[in-house]
Structures are given as C-alpha cells and as structure tokens.
Short mmCIF file of N, CA and C in Angstrom, two decimals:
data_model
loop_
_atom_site.label_atom_id
_atom_site.label_comp_id
_atom_site.label_asym_id
_atom_site.label_seq_id
_atom_site.Cartn_x
_atom_site.Cartn_y
_atom_site.Cartn_z
N UNK A 28 10.09 -17.98 24.77
CA UNK A 28 11.60 -17.30 24.55
C UNK A 28 11.71 -16.18 25.47
N UNK A 29 12.82 -16.02 26.00
CA UNK A 29 13.06 -14.83 26.99
C UNK A 29 14.52 -14.26 26.31
N UNK A 30 14.25 -12.91 26.38
CA UNK A 30 15.53 -12.12 25.96
C UNK A 30 15.86 -11.02 26.98
N UNK A 31 17.05 -11.06 27.40
CA UNK A 31 17.42 -10.05 28.64
C UNK A 31 18.45 -9.31 28.06
N UNK A 32 18.31 -8.13 28.06
CA UNK A 32 19.43 -7.14 27.43
C UNK A 32 20.28 -6.60 28.75
N UNK A 33 21.34 -6.49 28.59
CA UNK A 33 22.35 -6.03 29.65
C UNK A 33 22.13 -4.61 30.17
N UNK A 34 22.60 -4.37 31.30
CA UNK A 34 22.37 -3.06 31.89
C UNK A 34 22.99 -1.99 30.73
N UNK A 35 24.09 -2.27 30.34
CA UNK A 35 24.76 -1.26 29.31
C UNK A 35 24.02 -1.20 28.01
N UNK A 36 22.83 -2.03 27.75
CA UNK A 36 22.08 -1.98 26.61
C UNK A 36 22.79 -2.55 25.45
N UNK A 37 23.79 -3.38 25.59
CA UNK A 37 24.58 -3.92 24.46
C UNK A 37 24.26 -5.47 24.43
N UNK A 38 24.61 -6.10 25.28
CA UNK A 38 24.66 -7.47 25.32
C UNK A 38 23.33 -8.31 25.36
N UNK A 39 23.00 -9.20 24.61
CA UNK A 39 21.75 -9.85 24.61
C UNK A 39 21.98 -11.38 25.16
N UNK A 40 21.06 -11.68 26.13
CA UNK A 40 21.18 -13.08 26.62
C UNK A 40 19.80 -13.61 26.45
N UNK A 41 19.71 -14.67 25.59
CA UNK A 41 18.48 -15.38 25.29
C UNK A 41 18.53 -16.72 25.67
N UNK A 42 17.40 -17.32 26.13
CA UNK A 42 17.34 -18.70 26.53
C UNK A 42 17.19 -19.60 25.33
N UNK A 43 16.62 -19.14 24.31
CA UNK A 43 16.64 -20.15 22.92
C UNK A 43 16.74 -18.95 21.64
N UNK A 44 16.96 -19.74 20.68
CA UNK A 44 17.12 -18.92 19.40
C UNK A 44 15.95 -19.27 18.48
N UNK A 45 15.00 -20.32 18.80
CA UNK A 45 13.94 -20.66 18.00
C UNK A 45 12.67 -19.65 18.17
N UNK A 46 12.61 -18.90 16.95
CA UNK A 46 11.13 -18.15 16.94
C UNK A 46 10.09 -18.78 16.32
N UNK A 47 9.89 -19.89 15.69
CA UNK A 47 8.80 -20.48 15.18
C UNK A 47 9.03 -21.26 13.85
N UNK A 48 8.03 -21.69 13.29
CA UNK A 48 7.91 -22.43 12.04
C UNK A 48 7.34 -21.61 10.77
N UNK A 49 7.94 -21.80 9.70
CA UNK A 49 7.58 -21.06 8.61
C UNK A 49 6.15 -21.01 8.41
N UNK A 50 5.53 -19.77 8.18
CA UNK A 50 4.05 -19.66 7.95
C UNK A 50 3.15 -19.97 8.99
N UNK A 51 3.72 -20.24 10.32
CA UNK A 51 2.90 -20.38 11.41
C UNK A 51 1.96 -19.42 11.70
N UNK A 52 0.82 -19.70 12.05
CA UNK A 52 -0.36 -18.62 12.30
C UNK A 52 -0.62 -18.22 13.72
N UNK A 53 -0.25 -19.23 14.59
CA UNK A 53 -0.50 -19.00 15.85
C UNK A 53 0.56 -18.00 16.50
N UNK A 54 0.31 -17.16 17.11
CA UNK A 54 1.22 -16.33 17.63
C UNK A 54 2.00 -16.80 18.81
N UNK A 55 3.26 -16.28 18.70
CA UNK A 55 4.41 -16.76 19.87
C UNK A 55 4.63 -15.38 20.45
N UNK A 56 5.03 -15.60 21.78
CA UNK A 56 5.43 -14.47 22.48
C UNK A 56 6.81 -14.51 23.12
N UNK A 57 7.56 -13.41 22.89
CA UNK A 57 8.76 -13.12 23.42
C UNK A 57 8.83 -12.24 24.70
N UNK A 58 9.32 -12.73 25.84
CA UNK A 58 9.46 -11.82 26.93
C UNK A 58 10.76 -11.04 26.88
N UNK A 59 10.54 -9.75 26.87
CA UNK A 59 11.88 -8.90 26.97
C UNK A 59 12.00 -8.26 28.34
N UNK A 60 13.35 -8.28 28.54
CA UNK A 60 13.68 -7.66 29.87
C UNK A 60 14.92 -6.72 29.64
N UNK A 61 14.74 -5.39 29.72
CA UNK A 61 15.89 -4.66 29.19
C UNK A 61 15.88 -3.42 30.31
N UNK A 62 17.04 -2.62 30.33
CA UNK A 62 17.06 -1.34 31.11
C UNK A 62 16.25 -0.31 30.58
N UNK A 63 15.38 0.49 31.30
CA UNK A 63 14.86 1.68 30.91
C UNK A 63 15.76 2.65 30.67
N UNK A 64 15.60 3.43 29.58
CA UNK A 64 16.54 4.49 29.08
C UNK A 64 15.56 5.81 29.25
N UNK A 65 16.28 6.72 30.22
CA UNK A 65 15.64 8.00 30.48
C UNK A 65 15.11 8.73 29.18
N UNK A 66 13.97 9.00 29.25
CA UNK A 66 13.33 9.73 27.71
C UNK A 66 12.88 8.99 26.96
N UNK A 67 13.00 7.71 27.03
CA UNK A 67 12.63 6.72 25.70
C UNK A 67 11.50 6.08 26.25
N UNK A 68 10.54 6.01 25.34
CA UNK A 68 9.34 5.04 25.71
C UNK A 68 9.00 4.28 24.50
N UNK A 69 9.79 4.13 23.51
CA UNK A 69 9.60 3.17 22.37
C UNK A 69 10.96 2.35 22.11
N UNK A 70 10.48 1.02 22.36
CA UNK A 70 11.60 -0.04 22.28
C UNK A 70 11.05 -1.06 21.16
N UNK A 71 11.92 -1.45 20.49
CA UNK A 71 11.71 -2.50 19.35
C UNK A 71 12.47 -3.56 19.10
N UNK A 72 12.05 -4.55 18.63
CA UNK A 72 12.86 -5.89 18.20
C UNK A 72 13.03 -5.63 16.77
N UNK A 73 14.17 -5.79 16.39
CA UNK A 73 14.33 -5.59 14.82
C UNK A 73 14.85 -6.97 14.25
N UNK A 74 14.12 -7.25 13.09
CA UNK A 74 14.42 -8.78 12.45
C UNK A 74 14.83 -8.24 11.14
N UNK A 75 15.99 -8.79 10.57
CA UNK A 75 16.49 -8.60 9.07
C UNK A 75 16.55 -9.95 8.63
N UNK A 76 16.07 -10.05 7.41
CA UNK A 76 16.06 -11.37 6.68
C UNK A 76 17.15 -11.57 5.59
N UNK A 77 17.46 -12.65 4.90
CA UNK A 77 18.60 -12.90 4.07
C UNK A 77 18.26 -12.01 2.84
N UNK A 78 17.03 -11.47 2.45
CA UNK A 78 16.86 -10.59 1.22
C UNK A 78 16.71 -9.07 1.68
N UNK A 79 17.15 -8.83 2.98
CA UNK A 79 17.50 -7.50 3.29
C UNK A 79 16.21 -6.79 3.75
N UNK A 80 15.13 -7.52 3.87
CA UNK A 80 13.96 -6.69 4.49
C UNK A 80 14.10 -6.80 5.89
N UNK A 81 13.68 -5.73 6.55
CA UNK A 81 13.67 -5.58 7.86
C UNK A 81 12.30 -5.19 8.37
N UNK A 82 12.01 -5.91 9.56
CA UNK A 82 10.77 -5.47 10.21
C UNK A 82 11.22 -5.08 11.79
N UNK A 83 10.57 -4.08 12.30
CA UNK A 83 10.76 -3.53 13.60
C UNK A 83 9.35 -3.91 14.26
N UNK A 84 9.30 -4.82 15.38
CA UNK A 84 8.21 -4.87 15.99
C UNK A 84 8.24 -4.26 17.16
N UNK A 85 7.06 -3.47 17.73
CA UNK A 85 7.31 -2.63 19.05
C UNK A 85 7.21 -3.63 20.35
N UNK A 86 7.96 -3.30 21.33
CA UNK A 86 7.85 -4.05 22.59
C UNK A 86 6.75 -3.42 23.32
N UNK A 87 5.68 -4.31 23.69
CA UNK A 87 4.57 -3.68 24.47
C UNK A 87 4.55 -4.49 25.72
N UNK A 88 4.72 -3.57 26.72
CA UNK A 88 4.62 -4.01 28.17
C UNK A 88 5.49 -5.30 28.41
N UNK A 89 6.89 -5.13 27.67
CA UNK A 89 7.89 -6.21 27.92
C UNK A 89 7.51 -7.29 27.11
N UNK A 90 6.87 -7.29 25.94
CA UNK A 90 6.67 -8.46 25.12
C UNK A 90 6.64 -8.16 23.77
N UNK A 91 7.16 -9.07 22.99
CA UNK A 91 6.92 -9.04 21.42
C UNK A 91 6.14 -10.12 20.96
N UNK A 92 5.19 -9.95 20.19
CA UNK A 92 4.52 -11.00 19.47
C UNK A 92 4.89 -11.37 18.02
N UNK A 93 5.15 -12.60 17.96
CA UNK A 93 5.64 -13.15 16.72
C UNK A 93 4.50 -13.87 16.02
N UNK A 94 4.18 -13.41 14.87
CA UNK A 94 3.22 -14.07 14.13
C UNK A 94 3.53 -14.46 12.64
N UNK A 95 2.46 -15.02 11.93
CA UNK A 95 2.97 -15.64 10.67
C UNK A 95 3.71 -14.77 9.81
N UNK A 96 3.38 -13.53 9.83
CA UNK A 96 4.03 -12.56 8.70
C UNK A 96 5.51 -12.45 8.97
N UNK A 97 5.98 -12.68 10.30
CA UNK A 97 7.34 -12.57 10.57
C UNK A 97 8.01 -13.81 10.22
N UNK A 98 7.39 -15.00 10.16
CA UNK A 98 7.88 -16.33 10.08
C UNK A 98 7.85 -16.55 8.72
N UNK A 99 8.71 -15.65 7.79
CA UNK A 99 8.52 -15.61 6.39
C UNK A 99 9.49 -16.50 5.54
N UNK A 100 10.56 -16.94 6.19
CA UNK A 100 11.58 -17.74 5.41
C UNK A 100 12.30 -18.69 6.52
N UNK A 101 12.77 -19.58 6.00
CA UNK A 101 13.43 -20.76 6.86
C UNK A 101 14.88 -20.43 6.88
N UNK A 102 15.39 -20.58 8.35
CA UNK A 102 16.86 -20.42 8.43
C UNK A 102 17.10 -19.45 9.53
N UNK A 103 18.45 -18.78 9.57
CA UNK A 103 18.71 -17.75 10.63
C UNK A 103 18.25 -16.53 9.98
N UNK A 104 17.89 -15.78 10.98
CA UNK A 104 17.71 -14.23 10.87
C UNK A 104 18.34 -13.45 11.88
N UNK A 105 18.72 -12.05 11.40
CA UNK A 105 19.35 -11.43 12.52
C UNK A 105 18.31 -10.58 13.23
N UNK A 106 18.58 -10.53 14.52
CA UNK A 106 17.60 -9.96 15.56
C UNK A 106 18.52 -8.93 16.41
N UNK A 107 17.88 -7.80 16.64
CA UNK A 107 18.52 -6.78 17.56
C UNK A 107 17.41 -6.12 18.37
N UNK A 108 17.71 -5.69 19.59
CA UNK A 108 16.92 -4.71 20.30
C UNK A 108 17.32 -3.29 20.10
N UNK A 109 16.29 -2.38 20.02
CA UNK A 109 16.68 -1.05 19.64
C UNK A 109 15.88 -0.23 20.51
N UNK A 110 16.31 0.99 21.13
CA UNK A 110 15.48 2.11 21.70
C UNK A 110 15.52 3.26 20.84
N UNK A 111 14.41 3.79 20.60
CA UNK A 111 14.31 4.98 19.71
C UNK A 111 13.47 6.00 20.10
N UNK A 112 13.80 7.28 19.65
CA UNK A 112 13.07 8.53 19.97
C UNK A 112 12.48 9.12 18.56
N UNK A 113 11.49 9.79 18.62
CA UNK A 113 11.00 10.45 17.30
C UNK A 113 11.84 11.60 16.99
N UNK A 114 12.04 11.61 15.73
CA UNK A 114 12.71 12.57 14.87
C UNK A 114 12.07 13.06 13.83
N UNK A 115 11.31 14.07 13.87
CA UNK A 115 10.41 14.47 12.55
C UNK A 115 9.51 13.32 12.16
N UNK A 116 9.53 12.90 10.90
CA UNK A 116 8.77 11.90 10.43
C UNK A 116 9.54 10.61 10.49
N UNK A 117 10.67 10.52 11.19
CA UNK A 117 11.34 9.33 11.17
C UNK A 117 11.58 8.90 12.81
N UNK A 118 12.66 8.31 13.02
CA UNK A 118 13.22 8.12 14.54
C UNK A 118 14.75 8.20 14.42
N UNK A 119 15.12 8.25 15.71
CA UNK A 119 16.55 8.27 16.03
C UNK A 119 16.84 7.03 16.85
N UNK A 120 17.77 6.02 16.61
CA UNK A 120 18.17 5.02 17.42
C UNK A 120 18.89 5.74 18.74
N UNK A 121 18.55 5.58 19.96
CA UNK A 121 19.46 5.92 21.01
C UNK A 121 20.06 4.90 21.59
N UNK A 122 19.66 3.62 21.46
CA UNK A 122 20.47 2.52 22.16
C UNK A 122 20.16 1.26 21.16
N UNK A 123 21.12 0.32 21.05
CA UNK A 123 20.76 -0.91 20.40
C UNK A 123 21.85 -1.82 21.00
N UNK A 124 21.35 -3.22 20.87
CA UNK A 124 22.07 -4.27 21.45
C UNK A 124 23.01 -4.87 20.42
N UNK A 125 23.72 -5.93 20.61
CA UNK A 125 24.52 -6.50 19.66
C UNK A 125 23.48 -7.39 18.88
N UNK A 126 23.91 -7.71 17.72
CA UNK A 126 23.03 -8.59 16.79
C UNK A 126 23.07 -9.95 17.21
N UNK A 127 21.95 -10.71 17.40
CA UNK A 127 21.89 -12.04 17.86
C UNK A 127 21.03 -12.90 16.64
N UNK A 128 21.01 -14.14 16.68
CA UNK A 128 20.47 -14.76 15.79
C UNK A 128 19.04 -15.32 16.23
N UNK A 129 18.24 -15.54 15.41
CA UNK A 129 16.91 -16.31 15.51
C UNK A 129 16.80 -17.22 14.53
N UNK A 130 16.21 -18.49 14.78
CA UNK A 130 15.98 -19.58 13.93
C UNK A 130 14.47 -19.62 13.67
N UNK A 131 14.21 -19.91 12.28
CA UNK A 131 12.97 -20.20 11.59
C UNK A 131 13.00 -21.46 11.02
N UNK A 132 12.25 -22.34 11.52
CA UNK A 132 12.39 -23.77 11.09
C UNK A 132 11.24 -24.06 9.97
N UNK A 133 11.42 -25.02 9.00
CA UNK A 133 10.50 -25.26 8.14
C UNK A 133 9.26 -25.84 8.80
N UNK A 134 7.95 -25.68 7.95
CA UNK A 134 6.77 -26.27 8.56
C UNK A 134 6.70 -27.66 7.69
N UNK A 135 5.86 -28.26 8.24
CA UNK A 135 5.69 -29.68 7.92
C UNK A 135 5.05 -29.75 6.47
N UNK A 136 4.11 -28.74 6.08
CA UNK A 136 3.81 -28.49 4.85
C UNK A 136 4.37 -27.39 4.19
N UNK A 137 4.83 -27.54 2.88
CA UNK A 137 5.32 -26.53 2.07
C UNK A 137 4.52 -25.67 1.49
N UNK A 138 3.16 -26.12 1.36
CA UNK A 138 2.20 -25.05 0.70
C UNK A 138 1.62 -24.05 1.65
N UNK A 139 2.08 -23.87 2.79
CA UNK A 139 1.71 -22.80 3.76
C UNK A 139 2.34 -21.56 3.55
N UNK A 140 1.54 -20.52 3.00
CA UNK A 140 2.12 -19.27 2.66
C UNK A 140 2.00 -18.45 3.96
N UNK A 141 3.00 -17.38 4.17
CA UNK A 141 2.90 -16.71 5.45
C UNK A 141 1.79 -15.39 5.12
N UNK A 142 1.41 -15.05 6.27
CA UNK A 142 0.41 -14.05 6.22
C UNK A 142 1.10 -12.89 5.83
N UNK A 143 0.49 -11.84 5.07
CA UNK A 143 1.04 -10.45 4.59
C UNK A 143 1.18 -9.73 5.94
N UNK A 144 2.30 -9.06 5.84
CA UNK A 144 2.48 -7.99 6.81
C UNK A 144 1.56 -6.90 6.95
N UNK A 145 1.62 -6.17 7.90
CA UNK A 145 0.67 -4.95 7.85
C UNK A 145 1.10 -3.81 6.49
N UNK A 146 2.49 -3.82 6.51
CA UNK A 146 2.82 -3.04 5.50
C UNK A 146 2.69 -3.55 4.14
N UNK A 147 2.76 -4.69 3.87
CA UNK A 147 2.30 -5.54 2.64
C UNK A 147 0.81 -5.16 2.26
N UNK A 148 -0.11 -5.43 3.47
CA UNK A 148 -1.45 -5.16 3.10
C UNK A 148 -1.63 -3.77 2.85
N UNK A 149 -1.12 -3.00 3.54
CA UNK A 149 -1.35 -1.35 3.44
C UNK A 149 -1.02 -1.11 1.96
N UNK A 150 0.14 -1.64 1.43
CA UNK A 150 0.46 -1.13 0.13
C UNK A 150 -0.54 -1.76 -0.90
N UNK A 151 -0.88 -3.12 -0.61
CA UNK A 151 -2.03 -3.33 -1.55
C UNK A 151 -3.14 -2.56 -1.60
N UNK A 152 -3.76 -2.22 -0.31
CA UNK A 152 -4.76 -1.40 -0.11
C UNK A 152 -4.62 -0.18 -0.92
N UNK A 153 -3.38 0.52 -0.71
CA UNK A 153 -3.21 1.73 -1.28
C UNK A 153 -3.13 1.83 -2.84
N UNK A 154 -2.58 0.59 -3.38
CA UNK A 154 -2.69 0.24 -4.86
C UNK A 154 -4.09 0.24 -5.41
N UNK A 155 -4.84 -0.55 -4.50
CA UNK A 155 -6.45 -0.75 -4.99
C UNK A 155 -7.19 0.67 -4.84
N UNK A 156 -6.92 1.54 -3.92
CA UNK A 156 -7.47 2.67 -3.94
C UNK A 156 -7.31 3.66 -4.79
N UNK A 157 -5.67 3.48 -5.12
CA UNK A 157 -5.25 4.47 -6.33
C UNK A 157 -5.86 4.00 -7.77
N UNK A 158 -6.01 2.71 -7.85
CA UNK A 158 -6.68 2.11 -9.22
C UNK A 158 -8.06 2.45 -9.16
N UNK A 159 -8.63 2.53 -8.14
CA UNK A 159 -10.11 2.95 -8.00
C UNK A 159 -10.32 4.38 -8.35
N UNK A 160 -9.49 5.40 -7.93
CA UNK A 160 -9.36 6.71 -8.13
C UNK A 160 -9.20 7.00 -9.44
N UNK A 161 -8.18 6.27 -10.15
CA UNK A 161 -7.82 6.52 -11.63
C UNK A 161 -9.04 6.02 -12.45
N UNK A 162 -9.80 4.82 -12.06
CA UNK A 162 -10.86 4.37 -12.89
C UNK A 162 -12.00 5.16 -12.76
N UNK A 163 -12.21 5.98 -11.62
CA UNK A 163 -13.28 6.97 -11.48
C UNK A 163 -12.94 8.14 -12.24
N UNK A 164 -11.76 8.67 -12.30
CA UNK A 164 -11.44 9.91 -13.20
C UNK A 164 -11.65 9.27 -14.82
N UNK A 165 -11.25 8.19 -15.14
CA UNK A 165 -11.27 7.79 -16.57
C UNK A 165 -13.00 7.56 -16.91
N UNK A 166 -13.71 7.14 -15.92
CA UNK A 166 -15.13 7.03 -15.99
C UNK A 166 -15.78 8.37 -16.34
N UNK A 167 -15.20 9.35 -15.44
CA UNK A 167 -15.74 10.73 -15.43
C UNK A 167 -15.39 11.32 -16.78
N UNK A 168 -14.21 11.03 -17.28
CA UNK A 168 -13.81 11.57 -18.52
C UNK A 168 -14.50 10.95 -19.82
N UNK A 169 -14.80 9.69 -19.72
CA UNK A 169 -15.48 8.96 -20.68
C UNK A 169 -17.03 9.49 -20.67
N UNK A 170 -17.52 9.93 -19.64
CA UNK A 170 -18.86 10.35 -19.54
C UNK A 170 -19.13 11.68 -20.06
N UNK A 171 -18.02 12.63 -19.80
CA UNK A 171 -17.77 14.04 -20.47
C UNK A 171 -17.80 13.82 -21.95
N UNK A 172 -16.83 12.82 -22.47
CA UNK A 172 -16.55 12.71 -23.85
C UNK A 172 -18.16 12.25 -24.47
N UNK A 173 -18.69 11.41 -23.78
CA UNK A 173 -20.04 10.98 -24.30
C UNK A 173 -20.91 12.17 -24.45
N UNK A 174 -21.00 12.85 -23.34
CA UNK A 174 -21.93 14.08 -23.10
C UNK A 174 -21.63 15.08 -24.46
N UNK A 175 -20.33 15.33 -24.63
CA UNK A 175 -19.91 16.03 -25.71
C UNK A 175 -20.26 15.64 -27.02
N UNK A 176 -20.10 14.23 -27.15
CA UNK A 176 -20.48 13.60 -28.43
C UNK A 176 -22.01 13.87 -28.79
N UNK A 177 -22.94 13.47 -27.74
CA UNK A 177 -24.49 13.75 -27.75
C UNK A 177 -24.57 15.14 -28.27
N UNK A 178 -24.09 16.15 -27.38
CA UNK A 178 -24.25 17.46 -27.77
C UNK A 178 -23.79 17.88 -29.40
N UNK A 179 -22.72 17.29 -29.54
CA UNK A 179 -22.27 17.64 -31.14
C UNK A 179 -23.32 17.04 -32.05
N UNK A 180 -23.73 15.77 -31.88
CA UNK A 180 -24.72 15.10 -32.68
C UNK A 180 -26.07 15.92 -32.79
N UNK A 181 -26.51 16.44 -31.50
CA UNK A 181 -27.68 17.20 -31.63
C UNK A 181 -27.53 18.44 -32.12
N UNK A 182 -26.34 19.22 -32.16
CA UNK A 182 -25.99 20.41 -32.93
C UNK A 182 -26.00 20.10 -34.46
N UNK A 183 -25.42 18.95 -34.97
CA UNK A 183 -25.30 18.60 -36.11
C UNK A 183 -26.80 18.42 -36.78
N UNK A 184 -27.52 17.76 -35.98
CA UNK A 184 -28.92 17.48 -36.37
C UNK A 184 -29.69 18.87 -36.70
N UNK A 185 -29.57 19.76 -35.46
CA UNK A 185 -30.06 20.96 -35.77
C UNK A 185 -29.71 21.79 -37.02
N UNK A 186 -28.30 21.69 -37.16
CA UNK A 186 -27.67 22.33 -38.49
C UNK A 186 -28.15 21.75 -39.66
N UNK A 187 -28.39 20.46 -39.62
CA UNK A 187 -28.87 19.71 -40.96
C UNK A 187 -30.40 20.12 -41.33
N UNK A 188 -31.22 20.19 -40.22
CA UNK A 188 -32.57 20.66 -40.31
C UNK A 188 -32.52 22.17 -40.88
N UNK A 189 -31.62 23.01 -40.17
CA UNK A 189 -31.69 24.40 -40.59
C UNK A 189 -31.38 24.42 -42.12
N UNK A 190 -30.14 23.65 -42.73
CA UNK A 190 -29.89 23.61 -44.00
C UNK A 190 -31.24 23.17 -44.79
N UNK A 191 -31.61 22.22 -44.40
CA UNK A 191 -32.82 21.47 -45.17
C UNK A 191 -33.98 22.58 -45.34
N UNK A 192 -34.23 23.21 -44.31
CA UNK A 192 -35.18 24.30 -44.36
C UNK A 192 -34.78 25.51 -45.23
N UNK A 193 -33.37 25.77 -45.05
CA UNK A 193 -32.87 26.97 -46.03
C UNK A 193 -33.03 26.45 -47.55
N UNK A 194 -32.71 25.06 -47.82
CA UNK A 194 -32.87 24.61 -49.12
C UNK A 194 -34.11 24.75 -49.63
N UNK A 195 -35.15 24.25 -48.76
CA UNK A 195 -36.50 24.52 -49.13
C UNK A 195 -36.94 25.85 -49.59
N UNK A 196 -36.49 26.95 -48.73
CA UNK A 196 -36.74 28.21 -48.92
C UNK A 196 -36.16 28.56 -50.36
N UNK A 197 -34.85 28.39 -50.30
CA UNK A 197 -34.07 28.74 -51.52
C UNK A 197 -34.78 28.19 -52.85
N UNK A 198 -35.16 26.83 -52.74
CA UNK A 198 -35.95 26.07 -53.85
C UNK A 198 -37.15 26.80 -54.22
N UNK A 199 -38.04 27.19 -53.20
CA UNK A 199 -39.22 27.96 -53.51
C UNK A 199 -38.84 29.39 -53.92
N UNK A 200 -37.91 29.93 -53.53
CA UNK A 200 -37.51 31.37 -54.21
C UNK A 200 -37.01 31.28 -55.36
N UNK A 201 -36.33 30.08 -55.93
CA UNK A 201 -35.78 29.87 -57.34
C UNK A 201 -37.13 29.79 -58.11
N UNK A 202 -38.00 28.81 -57.72
CA UNK A 202 -39.23 28.54 -58.31
C UNK A 202 -40.05 29.91 -58.66
N UNK A 203 -40.17 30.75 -57.67
CA UNK A 203 -40.88 31.90 -57.85
C UNK A 203 -40.19 32.72 -58.75
N UNK A 204 -38.84 32.76 -58.53
CA UNK A 204 -38.18 33.63 -59.62
C UNK A 204 -38.24 33.31 -60.92
N UNK A 205 -38.26 31.77 -61.19
CA UNK A 205 -38.30 31.15 -62.47
C UNK A 205 -39.67 31.69 -63.22
N UNK A 206 -40.87 31.70 -62.34
CA UNK A 206 -42.08 31.91 -62.77
C UNK A 206 -42.36 33.48 -63.20
N UNK A 207 -41.64 34.26 -62.25
CA UNK A 207 -41.47 35.72 -62.65
C UNK A 207 -40.80 35.88 -63.90
N UNK A 208 -39.71 35.26 -64.33
CA UNK A 208 -38.90 35.43 -65.47
C UNK A 208 -39.72 34.90 -66.70
N UNK A 209 -40.46 33.77 -66.39
CA UNK A 209 -41.19 33.21 -67.46
C UNK A 209 -42.51 34.21 -67.84
N UNK A 210 -43.04 34.71 -66.92
CA UNK A 210 -43.97 35.72 -67.12
C UNK A 210 -43.47 36.81 -67.71
N UNK A 211 -42.29 37.53 -67.43
CA UNK A 211 -41.73 38.62 -68.07
C UNK A 211 -41.53 38.31 -69.37
N UNK A 212 -41.02 37.17 -69.72
CA UNK A 212 -40.84 36.59 -71.09
C UNK A 212 -41.95 36.68 -71.94
N UNK A 213 -43.04 36.43 -71.51
CA UNK A 213 -44.34 36.33 -72.22
C UNK A 213 -44.81 37.73 -72.48
N UNK A 214 -44.42 38.60 -71.73
CA UNK A 214 -44.90 39.75 -72.20
C UNK A 214 -44.34 40.38 -73.27
#
C-alpha cells in the first residue's frame, strides 16, 4: 500500500484501502510519501477503531509497519497522517491530513486472536510487577508478625517460668514460716 500526502499536508491519496486480515501476524508495510515540515522529525499514522481506541504508529524512513496487534477488528477504520512535535510530557500536532479509511478483512479462521499491542503488554507487565511488589510487602509484614508472635511466646514462657520459680520460693517461705509458727506454739 502506498500513501501520498499532498504538499499542503492535508489531502491523502492512497492506492489501496486494504490494511490486512484480522489477527494476521505477518507484518505488512505501508510506503508513506509526505512533505517535510520544517522543525519536525516525528511523523505518525493514526488509526482509530470503532470502540474509540486510537493507535499512533511512527513513520520510520517513509514506512509504517502494520502487524497483528493493529489488525484487531474487522471492518473500516479511520486513518490519518500527523506531524507532531514534543510539548513537555505530551506532543503537539503541527500538521494533519484528512481522515481516510482503511479496511481490515476477516481471517479464514475465527479463532485467531490478535497479538497484544505494546501498550497492552506493558500494562499487563506493570500489573504483574505491582502485584509482585504488594505480595513482597505482605510477605514481609507476615514475617514480621510471625517474628513478633515468636518473641511474645518466648516472653510469655520466661514469665511463666519466673512465676513458677516465684511460686516455689513463696511456697518454701510459707512452709518455713509455718514451721516457725508451729515451733513457737510448742514453746
């Protein structure tokens, strides 16, 4: 597929609208021809799907690679060429073309799932790492609670031994006092 953006950066001419088959894993390449915009080095091809999800794929050396993660639904999708420049943590669109359509056709087998996108994979990885971090914190807290319980048990055992020793001493003192009283009564 070839896409040509007019010199005024608005009108797009494409020789085909077919992007690929749903779930297709072999990459397709779109050749992009567009005017260079002064001060801009970041060009993208934007895809918008029926559910509102938008992907922006960088144009690298005049080409865009279409892979299985972009071929995620059957039907028409909206496409648009954009030129952007950095603006803090985001970017600013400097130029954009008109919206044109792309077509994704059904695959022969309905059981083919699309490859997750980088963003989806990154989100899953972040969730796994967060869960691992939370688990580590909970394990650390559980170990501390176990250590505290062992320490409390040892303290209770020492206290019980001390009480037992005190009872023995008290019993011996009571017995001794009883003998002294008995002897005193005999006098």
